[in-house]
Tab-separated table of C-alpha atoms in Angstrom:
chain	number	residue	atom	x	y	z
A	1	MET	CA	-86.531	122.798	180.571
A	2	ASN	CA	-83.491	124.727	179.338
A	3	THR	CA	-80.788	122.219	178.986
A	4	GLY	CA	-78.231	124.657	177.396
A	5	ALA	CA	-75.919	123.229	174.777
A	6	PRO	CA	-76.871	119.782	173.587
A	7	PHE	CA	-74.849	116.809	174.741
A	8	PRO	CA	-72.416	115.535	172.088
A	9	GLY	CA	-73.112	112.512	170.157
A	10	VAL	CA	-71.672	109.086	171.125
A	11	GLU	CA	-68.854	109.060	168.606
A	12	GLU	CA	-67.834	112.693	169.312
A	13	ALA	CA	-67.928	111.994	173.018
A	14	GLN	CA	-65.854	108.852	172.672
A	15	GLY	CA	-63.201	110.890	170.788
A	16	ARG	CA	-63.033	113.502	173.466
A	17	VAL	CA	-62.916	110.972	176.243
A	18	LEU	CA	-60.155	108.950	174.627
A	19	HIS	CA	-58.144	112.226	174.182
A	20	PHE	CA	-58.189	113.116	177.800
A	21	GLN	CA	-57.634	109.444	178.894
A	22	ARG	CA	-54.418	109.389	176.747
A	23	LYS	CA	-53.314	112.680	178.341
A	24	LEU	CA	-53.860	111.355	181.817
A	25	HIS	CA	-52.201	108.094	181.114
A	26	GLU	CA	-49.147	109.934	179.644
A	27	TRP	CA	-48.825	112.365	182.606
A	28	ALA	CA	-49.224	109.534	185.094
A	29	SER	CA	-46.570	107.489	183.177
A	30	ASN	CA	-44.099	110.306	183.092
A	31	ASP	CA	-44.312	111.081	186.796
A	32	ALA	CA	-45.009	108.198	189.037
A	33	GLU	CA	-45.403	110.555	192.143
A	34	ARG	CA	-47.902	112.956	190.480
A	35	ARG	CA	-51.066	113.666	192.214
A	36	PHE	CA	-53.989	114.799	190.031
A	37	ARG	CA	-55.910	117.646	191.766
A	38	ASP	CA	-58.395	118.759	189.055
A	39	LEU	CA	-60.405	115.732	187.862
A	40	TRP	CA	-63.912	116.733	188.924
A	41	ASN	CA	-64.558	118.616	185.750
A	42	LEU	CA	-63.649	115.530	183.724
A	43	VAL	CA	-66.111	113.297	185.766
A	44	CYS	CA	-68.941	115.881	185.181
A	45	ASP	CA	-68.043	116.569	181.571
A	46	PRO	CA	-70.940	115.894	179.150
A	47	ALA	CA	-68.854	113.777	176.958
A	48	THR	CA	-67.877	111.599	179.947
A	49	LEU	CA	-71.451	111.144	180.938
A	50	VAL	CA	-72.534	110.333	177.328
A	51	VAL	CA	-69.854	107.551	177.026
A	52	ALA	CA	-70.730	106.300	180.550
A	53	TRP	CA	-74.392	106.071	179.659
A	54	SER	CA	-73.475	104.404	176.352
A	55	ARG	CA	-71.555	101.634	178.019
A	56	VAL	CA	-74.041	101.156	180.898
A	57	SER	CA	-77.133	101.149	178.625
A	58	ARG	CA	-75.801	98.474	176.185
A	59	ASN	CA	-74.998	96.067	179.106
A	60	ARG	CA	-77.735	93.567	179.699
A	61	GLY	CA	-77.679	94.556	183.411
A	62	SER	CA	-79.296	97.931	182.456
A	63	ARG	CA	-82.525	95.988	182.344
A	64	THR	CA	-82.191	95.305	186.086
A	65	ALA	CA	-83.313	97.989	188.492
A	66	GLY	CA	-81.749	99.089	191.807
A	67	ILE	CA	-83.822	100.152	194.701
A	68	ASP	CA	-85.329	103.076	192.839
A	69	ALA	CA	-86.959	100.682	190.151
A	70	ASP	CA	-85.274	102.677	187.225
A	71	THR	CA	-84.343	100.631	184.156
A	72	ARG	CA	-82.985	101.700	180.815
A	73	ARG	CA	-86.391	101.609	179.231
A	74	ARG	CA	-87.817	104.072	181.856
A	75	VAL	CA	-84.989	106.429	181.412
A	76	GLU	CA	-85.256	106.284	177.507
A	77	ALA	CA	-88.925	106.874	177.889
A	78	ARG	CA	-88.262	110.189	179.831
A	79	GLY	CA	-85.407	111.182	177.643
A	80	VAL	CA	-81.703	110.233	177.992
A	81	GLU	CA	-80.472	113.835	177.538
A	82	ARG	CA	-82.699	115.054	180.293
A	83	PHE	CA	-81.586	112.249	182.532
A	84	LEU	CA	-77.827	113.098	181.913
A	85	TRP	CA	-78.507	116.833	182.320
A	86	GLU	CA	-80.189	116.508	185.627
A	87	LEU	CA	-77.470	114.059	186.808
A	88	ARG	CA	-74.785	116.600	185.773
A	89	CYS	CA	-76.580	119.337	187.596
A	90	GLU	CA	-76.610	117.198	190.774
A	91	LEU	CA	-72.894	116.447	190.456
A	92	LYS	CA	-71.940	120.061	189.773
A	93	ALA	CA	-74.057	121.352	192.672
A	94	GLY	CA	-72.607	118.752	195.031
A	95	GLU	CA	-76.151	117.398	195.632
A	96	PHE	CA	-75.505	113.869	194.253
A	97	ARG	CA	-75.947	111.114	196.827
A	98	PRO	CA	-75.638	107.456	195.838
A	99	LEU	CA	-78.451	105.174	197.084
A	100	PRO	CA	-77.950	101.835	198.848
A	101	VAL	CA	-77.216	98.875	196.622
A	102	ARG	CA	-79.868	96.120	196.279
A	103	GLU	CA	-78.626	92.838	197.630
A	104	ARG	CA	-78.911	89.631	195.650
A	105	LEU	CA	-77.437	86.371	196.811
A	106	ILE	CA	-76.126	84.055	194.116
A	107	PRO	CA	-75.409	80.346	194.738
A	108	LYS	CA	-71.775	79.244	194.394
A	109	PRO	CA	-70.616	75.809	193.282
A	110	ASP	CA	-69.531	74.897	196.917
A	111	GLY	CA	-73.059	75.456	198.233
A	112	ARG	CA	-72.367	78.748	199.739
A	113	ARG	CA	-73.800	82.157	198.349
A	114	ARG	CA	-71.955	85.085	196.867
A	115	ARG	CA	-73.428	88.541	197.711
A	116	LEU	CA	-74.041	90.760	194.754
A	117	GLY	CA	-74.856	94.479	195.100
A	118	ILE	CA	-77.018	96.113	192.377
A	119	PRO	CA	-76.647	99.858	192.252
A	120	THR	CA	-79.205	102.080	190.791
A	121	LEU	CA	-78.902	103.040	187.019
A	122	LYS	CA	-77.934	106.634	188.038
A	123	ASP	CA	-75.213	105.346	190.320
A	124	ARG	CA	-73.989	103.003	187.677
A	125	VAL	CA	-73.518	105.873	185.214
A	126	VAL	CA	-71.560	107.948	187.721
A	127	GLN	CA	-69.415	104.967	188.666
A	128	MET	CA	-68.645	104.430	184.957
A	129	ALA	CA	-67.739	108.174	184.639
A	130	LEU	CA	-65.277	107.775	187.634
A	131	LYS	CA	-63.826	104.526	186.017
A	132	LEU	CA	-63.215	106.459	182.765
A	133	VAL	CA	-61.231	109.111	184.562
A	134	LEU	CA	-59.391	106.904	187.209
A	135	GLU	CA	-58.476	103.860	185.164
A	136	PRO	CA	-55.858	105.512	182.894
A	137	ILE	CA	-54.154	107.076	185.849
A	138	PHE	CA	-53.843	103.926	187.957
A	139	GLU	CA	-53.108	101.585	185.071
A	140	THR	CA	-49.625	103.004	184.777
A	141	GLY	CA	-48.676	101.774	188.317
A	142	PHE	CA	-50.263	98.399	188.365
A	143	TYR	CA	-48.207	95.247	188.845
A	144	PRO	CA	-47.182	93.647	185.597
A	145	SER	CA	-48.347	90.208	186.862
A	146	SER	CA	-51.723	91.436	187.826
A	147	TYR	CA	-54.249	90.336	185.066
A	148	ALA	CA	-57.928	90.690	186.117
A	149	TYR	CA	-60.226	93.497	185.225
A	150	ARG	CA	-57.561	95.392	183.249
A	151	PRO	CA	-57.889	96.541	179.601
A	152	GLY	CA	-56.147	94.403	177.105
A	153	ARG	CA	-55.354	91.584	179.624
A	154	ARG	CA	-57.041	88.243	179.952
A	155	ALA	CA	-56.831	84.977	181.911
A	156	GLN	CA	-54.610	83.344	179.215
A	157	ASP	CA	-51.891	85.952	180.044
A	158	ALA	CA	-51.807	84.818	183.600
A	159	ILE	CA	-51.690	81.152	182.567
A	160	ALA	CA	-48.933	81.894	179.979
A	161	GLU	CA	-46.734	83.556	182.781
A	162	ILE	CA	-47.143	80.496	184.973
A	163	HIS	CA	-46.249	78.252	182.042
A	164	LEU	CA	-43.060	80.308	181.396
A	165	PHE	CA	-41.840	80.281	184.958
A	166	THR	CA	-42.658	76.693	185.821
A	167	PHE	CA	-40.829	75.637	182.634
A	168	HIS	CA	-37.815	77.536	184.058
A	169	SER	CA	-37.793	75.402	187.323
A	170	TYR	CA	-40.130	77.453	189.594
A	171	GLU	CA	-41.486	74.141	190.802
A	172	TRP	CA	-43.207	74.912	194.065
A	173	ILE	CA	-46.607	76.525	193.764
A	174	ALA	CA	-48.287	78.348	196.660
A	175	GLU	CA	-51.821	78.695	195.532
A	176	THR	CA	-54.466	80.545	197.522
A	177	ASP	CA	-57.114	83.260	197.275
A	178	ILE	CA	-58.368	86.026	199.575
A	179	GLU	CA	-61.329	85.377	201.770
A	180	ALA	CA	-64.391	87.485	200.771
A	181	CYS	CA	-62.202	90.044	199.156
A	182	PHE	CA	-64.867	92.360	197.740
A	183	ASP	CA	-66.753	92.222	201.049
A	184	GLU	CA	-63.975	92.809	203.421
A	185	LEU	CA	-61.694	95.303	201.648
A	186	PRO	CA	-61.053	98.047	204.369
A	187	HIS	CA	-62.200	101.354	203.224
A	188	SER	CA	-59.151	102.968	204.659
A	189	LEU	CA	-57.007	100.837	202.398
A	190	ILE	CA	-58.902	101.737	199.333
A	191	GLN	CA	-58.852	105.539	200.197
A	192	GLY	CA	-55.249	105.468	201.159
A	193	GLU	CA	-54.255	104.000	197.750
A	194	LEU	CA	-56.374	106.561	196.006
A	195	ARG	CA	-54.783	109.463	197.750
A	196	ARG	CA	-51.466	108.359	196.431
A	197	ARG	CA	-52.354	109.627	192.959
A	198	ILE	CA	-55.584	111.614	193.405
A	199	GLY	CA	-55.558	114.988	195.153
A	200	ASP	CA	-59.039	116.146	194.116
A	201	LYS	CA	-61.132	116.271	197.241
A	202	ARG	CA	-64.426	115.987	195.403
A	203	VAL	CA	-63.403	112.921	193.551
A	204	LEU	CA	-62.295	111.275	196.860
A	205	ALA	CA	-65.472	112.239	198.500
A	206	LEU	CA	-67.556	110.830	195.692
A	207	VAL	CA	-65.741	107.472	196.025
A	208	ARG	CA	-66.119	107.557	199.766
A	209	SER	CA	-69.837	108.203	199.356
A	210	PHE	CA	-70.127	105.045	197.162
A	211	LEU	CA	-68.310	102.916	199.700
A	212	LYS	CA	-70.477	104.205	202.542
A	213	ALA	CA	-73.868	104.064	200.576
A	214	GLY	CA	-75.203	100.977	202.394
A	215	LEU	CA	-76.925	97.880	201.399
A	216	MET	CA	-80.700	96.877	201.251
A	217	THR	CA	-80.825	93.239	202.084
A	218	GLU	CA	-83.282	90.832	200.275
A	219	THR	CA	-85.489	91.072	203.331
A	220	GLY	CA	-85.794	94.928	202.825
A	221	ARG	CA	-83.489	95.884	205.760
A	222	LEU	CA	-81.009	98.720	205.396
A	223	GLN	CA	-77.504	97.664	206.343
A	224	ARG	CA	-74.372	99.822	206.875
A	225	THR	CA	-71.359	99.070	204.753
A	226	ILE	CA	-68.235	99.330	207.114
A	227	THR	CA	-65.905	97.444	204.717
A	228	GLY	CA	-65.845	96.280	201.117
A	229	THR	CA	-67.072	97.484	197.808
A	230	PRO	CA	-70.215	95.943	196.387
A	231	GLN	CA	-69.498	93.087	194.001
A	232	GLY	CA	-71.544	94.055	190.952
A	233	GLY	CA	-70.757	97.738	190.998
A	234	ILE	CA	-68.988	99.011	187.930
A	235	ALA	CA	-66.144	100.727	189.823
A	236	SER	CA	-65.685	97.864	192.254
A	237	PRO	CA	-63.133	95.773	190.305
A	238	LEU	CA	-61.030	98.832	189.652
A	239	LEU	CA	-61.150	99.910	193.352
A	240	ALA	CA	-60.204	96.328	194.385
A	241	ASN	CA	-57.263	96.409	192.024
A	242	ILE	CA	-56.271	99.792	193.393
A	243	ALA	CA	-56.399	98.462	196.981
A	244	LEU	CA	-54.618	95.268	196.249
A	245	SER	CA	-51.828	97.141	194.421
A	246	ALA	CA	-50.521	97.640	198.015
A	247	LEU	CA	-49.803	93.955	198.061
A	248	ASP	CA	-48.482	93.945	194.523
A	249	ARG	CA	-45.973	96.669	195.206
A	250	GLN	CA	-44.342	94.532	197.838
A	251	TYR	CA	-43.748	91.711	195.398
A	252	GLN	CA	-42.726	94.074	192.659
A	253	ALA	CA	-40.012	95.419	194.925
A	254	ASP	CA	-39.005	91.942	195.901
A	255	TRP	CA	-38.567	90.997	192.181
A	256	GLN	CA	-36.710	94.158	191.442
A	257	GLU	CA	-34.259	93.466	194.242
A	258	MET	CA	-33.754	89.945	193.028
A	259	SER	CA	-33.105	91.351	189.569
A	260	ARG	CA	-30.929	94.258	190.354
A	261	HIS	CA	-28.402	93.335	187.737
A	262	GLN	CA	-28.242	90.692	185.026
A	263	GLY	CA	-27.646	87.176	186.410
A	264	ARG	CA	-28.467	88.104	190.020
A	265	ARG	CA	-31.365	85.629	190.231
A	266	GLN	CA	-29.137	82.818	188.911
A	267	TYR	CA	-26.544	83.737	191.483
A	268	LEU	CA	-29.085	83.623	194.328
A	269	GLN	CA	-30.307	80.220	193.163
A	270	ARG	CA	-26.797	78.881	193.103
A	271	LYS	CA	-26.158	80.102	196.656
A	272	GLY	CA	-29.377	78.280	197.829
A	273	HIS	CA	-31.654	81.434	198.237
A	274	PRO	CA	-35.203	81.186	196.824
A	275	THR	CA	-36.406	83.419	193.928
A	276	TYR	CA	-40.131	83.857	193.521
A	277	ARG	CA	-42.894	85.593	191.476
A	278	LEU	CA	-46.531	86.414	192.401
A	279	VAL	CA	-49.155	86.040	189.848
A	280	ARG	CA	-52.522	87.642	190.776
A	281	TYR	CA	-55.892	87.344	188.973
A	282	ALA	CA	-58.274	89.381	191.032
A	283	ASP	CA	-58.296	87.771	194.442
A	284	ASP	CA	-56.651	84.488	193.184
A	285	LEU	CA	-52.961	84.394	194.142
A	286	VAL	CA	-50.312	82.003	192.738
A	287	LEU	CA	-46.820	82.272	194.222
A	288	LEU	CA	-44.180	80.591	191.976
A	289	VAL	CA	-41.026	79.576	193.937
A	290	HIS	CA	-37.599	78.428	192.719
A	291	GLY	CA	-36.205	76.721	195.797
A	292	THR	CA	-37.000	73.946	198.326
A	293	ARG	CA	-40.329	73.154	199.929
A	294	GLN	CA	-39.374	74.671	203.270
A	295	GLN	CA	-38.320	77.882	201.480
A	296	ALA	CA	-41.714	77.878	199.673
A	297	GLN	CA	-43.621	77.330	202.943
A	298	ARG	CA	-41.807	80.277	204.483
A	299	LEU	CA	-42.726	82.445	201.556
A	300	LEU	CA	-46.367	81.265	201.781
A	301	ASP	CA	-46.360	82.341	205.542
A	302	GLN	CA	-44.943	85.527	204.414
A	303	LEU	CA	-47.662	86.079	201.946
A	304	ALA	CA	-50.384	85.382	204.623
A	305	GLY	CA	-48.764	87.924	206.844
A	306	ARG	CA	-48.708	90.572	204.203
A	307	VAL	CA	-52.290	89.933	203.442
A	308	ARG	CA	-53.224	90.169	207.090
A	309	ALA	CA	-51.326	93.461	207.313
A	310	LEU	CA	-53.833	94.908	204.712
A	311	GLY	CA	-56.789	93.905	206.935
A	312	LEU	CA	-57.666	90.772	204.789
A	313	ARG	CA	-57.091	87.018	205.230
A	314	LEU	CA	-56.396	84.139	203.052
A	315	LYS	CA	-59.050	81.340	202.548
A	316	ALA	CA	-57.640	78.362	204.438
A	317	GLU	CA	-59.477	75.697	202.445
A	318	LYS	CA	-58.170	77.177	199.178
A	319	THR	CA	-54.528	77.514	200.361
A	320	ALA	CA	-52.131	74.733	199.379
A	321	LEU	CA	-48.485	74.167	198.640
A	322	THR	CA	-47.964	71.951	195.552
A	323	HIS	CA	-45.226	70.710	193.356
A	324	ILE	CA	-45.650	71.377	189.629
A	325	ASP	CA	-45.388	67.646	188.932
A	326	GLU	CA	-48.570	67.066	190.945
A	327	GLY	CA	-50.285	69.862	189.159
A	328	PHE	CA	-52.811	72.564	190.350
A	329	VAL	CA	-56.011	74.184	189.070
A	330	PHE	CA	-56.049	77.755	188.143
A	331	LEU	CA	-58.946	79.631	186.204
A	332	GLY	CA	-60.557	76.438	185.221
A	333	GLN	CA	-57.441	74.630	183.886
A	334	ARG	CA	-55.131	72.005	185.364
A	335	ILE	CA	-51.404	72.998	185.043
A	336	PHE	CA	-48.789	70.245	185.480
A	337	ARG	CA	-45.384	69.044	184.366
A	338	ARG	CA	-44.585	65.809	182.530
A	339	ARG	CA	-41.409	64.361	180.875
A	340	LYS	CA	-41.422	64.018	177.121
A	341	ASP	CA	-38.579	63.104	174.918
A	342	LYS	CA	-36.101	63.434	177.779
A	343	LYS	CA	-37.367	66.958	178.460
A	344	HIS	CA	-39.803	68.403	180.937
A	345	GLN	CA	-42.901	70.055	179.352
A	346	ILE	CA	-45.684	72.070	181.013
A	347	TYR	CA	-49.240	71.109	179.997
A	348	THR	CA	-52.605	72.664	180.617
A	349	LEU	CA	-55.746	70.585	180.594
A	350	ILE	CA	-59.405	71.430	180.993
A	351	THR	CA	-60.745	70.433	184.412
A	352	ASP	CA	-63.649	67.989	184.890
A	353	GLU	CA	-65.607	70.822	186.628
A	354	ALA	CA	-65.176	73.048	183.582
A	355	LEU	CA	-66.336	70.360	181.171
A	356	ALA	CA	-69.312	69.428	183.560
A	357	SER	CA	-70.376	73.143	183.550
A	358	ILE	CA	-70.626	73.310	179.750
A	359	LYS	CA	-72.347	69.930	179.658
A	360	ARG	CA	-74.969	71.212	182.062
A	361	LYS	CA	-75.650	74.229	179.801
A	362	VAL	CA	-76.064	72.093	176.693
A	363	LYS	CA	-78.349	69.695	178.613
A	364	ALA	CA	-80.426	72.543	179.830
A	365	LEU	CA	-80.814	74.047	176.291
A	366	THR	CA	-81.697	70.639	174.806
A	367	GLY	CA	-84.215	69.582	177.466
A	368	ARG	CA	-87.903	68.926	176.939
A	369	ALA	CA	-88.689	72.487	178.068
A	370	THR	CA	-87.244	73.868	174.859
A	371	THR	CA	-88.937	71.682	172.238
A	372	ASN	CA	-91.258	74.545	171.394
A	373	LEU	CA	-88.228	76.310	169.808
A	374	SER	CA	-87.329	75.858	166.073
A	375	LEU	CA	-84.093	73.939	165.359
A	376	ALA	CA	-82.445	77.050	164.066
A	377	SER	CA	-83.150	78.930	167.321
A	378	LEU	CA	-81.808	76.144	169.341
A	379	LEU	CA	-78.648	75.874	167.260
A	380	ALA	CA	-77.998	79.628	167.468
A	381	ALA	CA	-78.340	79.445	171.215
A	382	LEU	CA	-75.990	76.483	171.471
A	383	ASN	CA	-73.400	77.937	169.153
A	384	ARG	CA	-73.093	81.078	171.212
A	385	VAL	CA	-72.454	78.990	174.360
A	386	LEU	CA	-70.069	76.561	172.716
A	387	ARG	CA	-68.002	79.205	170.847
A	388	GLY	CA	-67.456	81.302	173.952
A	389	TRP	CA	-66.358	78.205	175.996
A	390	VAL	CA	-64.155	76.795	173.258
A	391	ASN	CA	-62.457	80.105	172.478
A	392	TYR	CA	-61.454	80.413	176.057
A	393	TYR	CA	-60.014	76.845	176.362
A	394	ARG	CA	-58.547	76.504	172.825
A	395	HIS	CA	-55.052	77.320	174.199
A	396	ALA	CA	-55.130	74.336	176.520
A	397	ALA	CA	-54.267	70.622	175.405
A	398	ALA	CA	-57.978	70.257	174.596
A	399	LYS	CA	-58.417	68.432	171.220
A	400	ARG	CA	-59.829	65.310	172.716
A	401	THR	CA	-62.086	67.302	175.096
A	402	PHE	CA	-63.410	69.324	172.143
A	403	ALA	CA	-64.063	66.115	170.167
A	404	TYR	CA	-66.076	64.613	172.989
A	405	LEU	CA	-68.033	67.847	173.581
A	406	GLY	CA	-68.878	67.888	169.860
A	407	TYR	CA	-70.135	64.343	170.020
A	408	TYR	CA	-72.059	64.968	173.251
A	409	THR	CA	-73.770	68.136	171.796
A	410	TRP	CA	-74.729	66.241	168.624
A	411	TRP	CA	-76.184	63.454	170.600
A	412	ARG	CA	-78.203	65.853	172.807
A	413	VAL	CA	-79.538	67.668	169.705
A	414	GLY	CA	-80.529	64.256	168.233
A	415	ARG	CA	-82.370	63.324	171.321
A	416	TRP	CA	-84.078	66.766	171.374
A	417	LEU	CA	-85.307	66.268	167.739
A	418	ARG	CA	-86.782	62.872	168.708
A	419	LYS	CA	-88.726	64.543	171.473
A	420	LYS	CA	-89.782	67.309	169.186
A	421	HIS	CA	-90.894	64.899	166.522
A	422	PRO	CA	-91.948	61.646	168.333
A	423	ARG	CA	-93.460	60.081	165.223
A	424	MET	CA	-90.372	60.611	162.978
A	425	THR	CA	-87.703	57.856	162.769
A	426	TRP	CA	-83.973	58.468	163.014
A	427	LYS	CA	-83.744	58.028	159.259
A	428	GLN	CA	-86.407	60.665	158.650
A	429	ILE	CA	-84.788	63.091	161.075
A	430	ASN	CA	-81.371	62.654	159.384
A	431	ARG	CA	-82.796	63.127	155.999
A	432	ARG	CA	-84.631	66.281	157.033
A	433	TYR	CA	-82.084	67.995	159.370
A	434	ALA	CA	-78.594	66.384	158.948
A	435	GLY	CA	-76.213	68.074	156.585
A	436	LYS	CA	-72.565	67.394	155.684
A	437	ASP	CA	-71.375	69.494	158.712
A	438	GLY	CA	-73.983	68.288	161.200
A	439	PHE	CA	-77.529	69.352	162.067
A	440	GLU	CA	-78.733	72.524	160.320
A	441	GLU	CA	-81.881	74.431	159.483
A	442	SER	CA	-82.398	77.749	157.678
A	443	GLY	CA	-78.726	78.148	157.199
A	444	VAL	CA	-77.765	77.777	160.844
A	445	VAL	CA	-75.322	74.867	161.423
A	446	LEU	CA	-74.546	73.197	164.680
A	447	TYR	CA	-71.048	74.274	165.738
A	448	ASN	CA	-68.482	71.483	166.116
A	449	PRO	CA	-65.857	72.190	168.722
A	450	ALA	CA	-63.608	69.413	167.352
A	451	ARG	CA	-62.925	71.666	164.270
A	452	THR	CA	-61.360	74.392	166.425
A	453	ARG	CA	-57.650	74.680	166.158
A	454	VAL	CA	-55.772	74.288	169.417
A	455	THR	CA	-52.751	76.673	169.740
A	456	ARG	CA	-50.385	77.598	172.448
A	457	TYR	CA	-50.945	81.052	173.831
A	458	ARG	CA	-47.767	83.086	173.610
A	459	TYR	CA	-46.507	84.959	176.726
A	460	ARG	CA	-46.681	88.762	176.188
A	461	GLY	CA	-44.658	89.818	179.249
A	462	ALA	CA	-44.944	93.419	180.238
A	463	ARG	CA	-45.565	94.612	176.699
A	464	ILE	CA	-49.347	94.152	176.780
A	465	PRO	CA	-50.784	97.170	175.129
A	466	ASN	CA	-53.665	99.129	176.528
A	467	PRO	CA	-56.221	101.510	174.823
A	468	TRP	CA	-54.197	104.597	175.780
A	469	THR	CA	-50.670	103.609	174.457
A	470	GLU	CA	-51.647	102.444	170.954
A	471	PRO	CA	-52.189	105.387	168.563
A	472	THR	CA	-54.985	103.626	166.737
A	473	ALA	CA	-56.460	101.858	169.815
A	474	ASN	CA	-60.137	102.321	170.382
A	475	PRO	CA	-61.265	101.455	174.009
A	476	THR	CA	-64.773	100.731	172.721
A	477	ASP	CA	-63.444	98.002	170.360
A	478	PRO	CA	-65.190	94.779	171.380
A	479	ARG	CA	-61.691	93.010	171.323
A	480	ALA	CA	-60.424	95.459	174.017
A	481	MET	CA	-63.612	95.179	176.067
A	482	ARG	CA	-64.217	91.524	175.887
A	483	ALA	CA	-64.360	89.826	179.205
A	484	SER	CA	-62.383	86.841	179.981
A	485	HIS	CA	-64.140	83.412	180.419
A	486	PRO	CA	-64.296	83.337	184.209
A	487	GLU	CA	-65.542	86.980	184.251
A	488	GLN	CA	-68.018	86.088	181.619
A	489	LEU	CA	-69.202	83.134	183.615
A	490	THR	CA	-69.691	85.456	186.593
A	491	LEU	CA	-71.745	87.843	184.496
A	492	GLU	CA	-73.849	84.964	183.158
A	493	ARG	CA	-74.600	83.743	186.650
A	494	ILE	CA	-75.653	87.242	187.714
A	495	GLN	CA	-77.861	87.614	184.751
A	496	GLN	CA	-79.392	84.162	185.285
A	497	ALA	CA	-80.105	84.962	188.920
A	498	LEU	CA	-81.707	88.364	188.021
A	499	ALA	CA	-83.868	86.996	185.205
């Protein structure tokens, strides 16, 4: 097969993609009304497809097949360059058609099940190519207080903004989330928001074909997709953010009106008018209100009306109006206010549910079923789980919780060793495995969460950098790509369900 010029290497391709991403981001930033009409060649560019394959293939999900049974190993056995060349030819000829996603239902903590759609490997590469081209454009217009699935932003930024505003007397909290957001997003809303910035008909048609690709249920029945974007698709979080920016724009306009000149918000507050700020993390919404309970209730009703106008609805059981002194739960942390030294302070604590979840993981790893492992292997697995969890919660008031978790883990490993060596006494086990820092073997030491320093996360405001504004930024840097803890938990549940 004559493939023409060879595809560039990964490093060269990353440099080319980063170059055009910075250009797109600059142009979109300089002209908020600009519509981009020639993006198709960037989607089909060999460098874009190489970077897309690189990101898709190094994800653990690449071992999971869609309805065509293709996995990363099968593609690598046939040849990656051949796979990308055939895919590029299909795109350039207008012959590419996405296949229906494979349904997988994942249990949720409340007993219900979340629908996950697994695209084919080829569709994932094309979705990643679309994301590489579209994300730098739309990132310029996203709401400053929207934090999920955006480069350089994390859950701690959302919590830090809530901490700042509640400290400054935004005392009433309207907390809610959108019912089945990914499943019920109207396609007309997604396409309408896309057309605000994208004028390339081929790109719009490609997005539309993904939205209409359909679903193959677990029973093998094909089902049309009239609404929604499959949760599990690579482009789905970006498309959801693009669609929900229609809601964000309304609250951005409200905030700008309340802040027309210096001191205007304070003037409104003195006159008895409410001021408010919406913080959004994916489909989780927190409306912070400076005013009375009645005013906060009216603003919550207004929020419900604005969401209904987009063709969505709020989840009734998750909707509540709370005073900050009572506290509320957001992204696995309980946020509340207490008086200390004659001043009000805002605190964040780890919820009981979050602690129970990590204890379940530790218990599963240290059960009788894993006694065939070496202690070093067990400690390595435990350390990965513990470090990820602790790094997410280390900005909360968590010192005592970390100390308890360290003791609980040490106790579970000790019980595991007794099961592994039933004829050894505690004294023999301690002499053989216990070091000055805890249990260890072959240089692997059990991680102790109590030794992690707890620090307050600093609010970064609207100055959060992204990979296209920093001259030395690299979008492939693990620090820029690292998922936040709730996102990582979702990925872990998906991987466990597909194992």
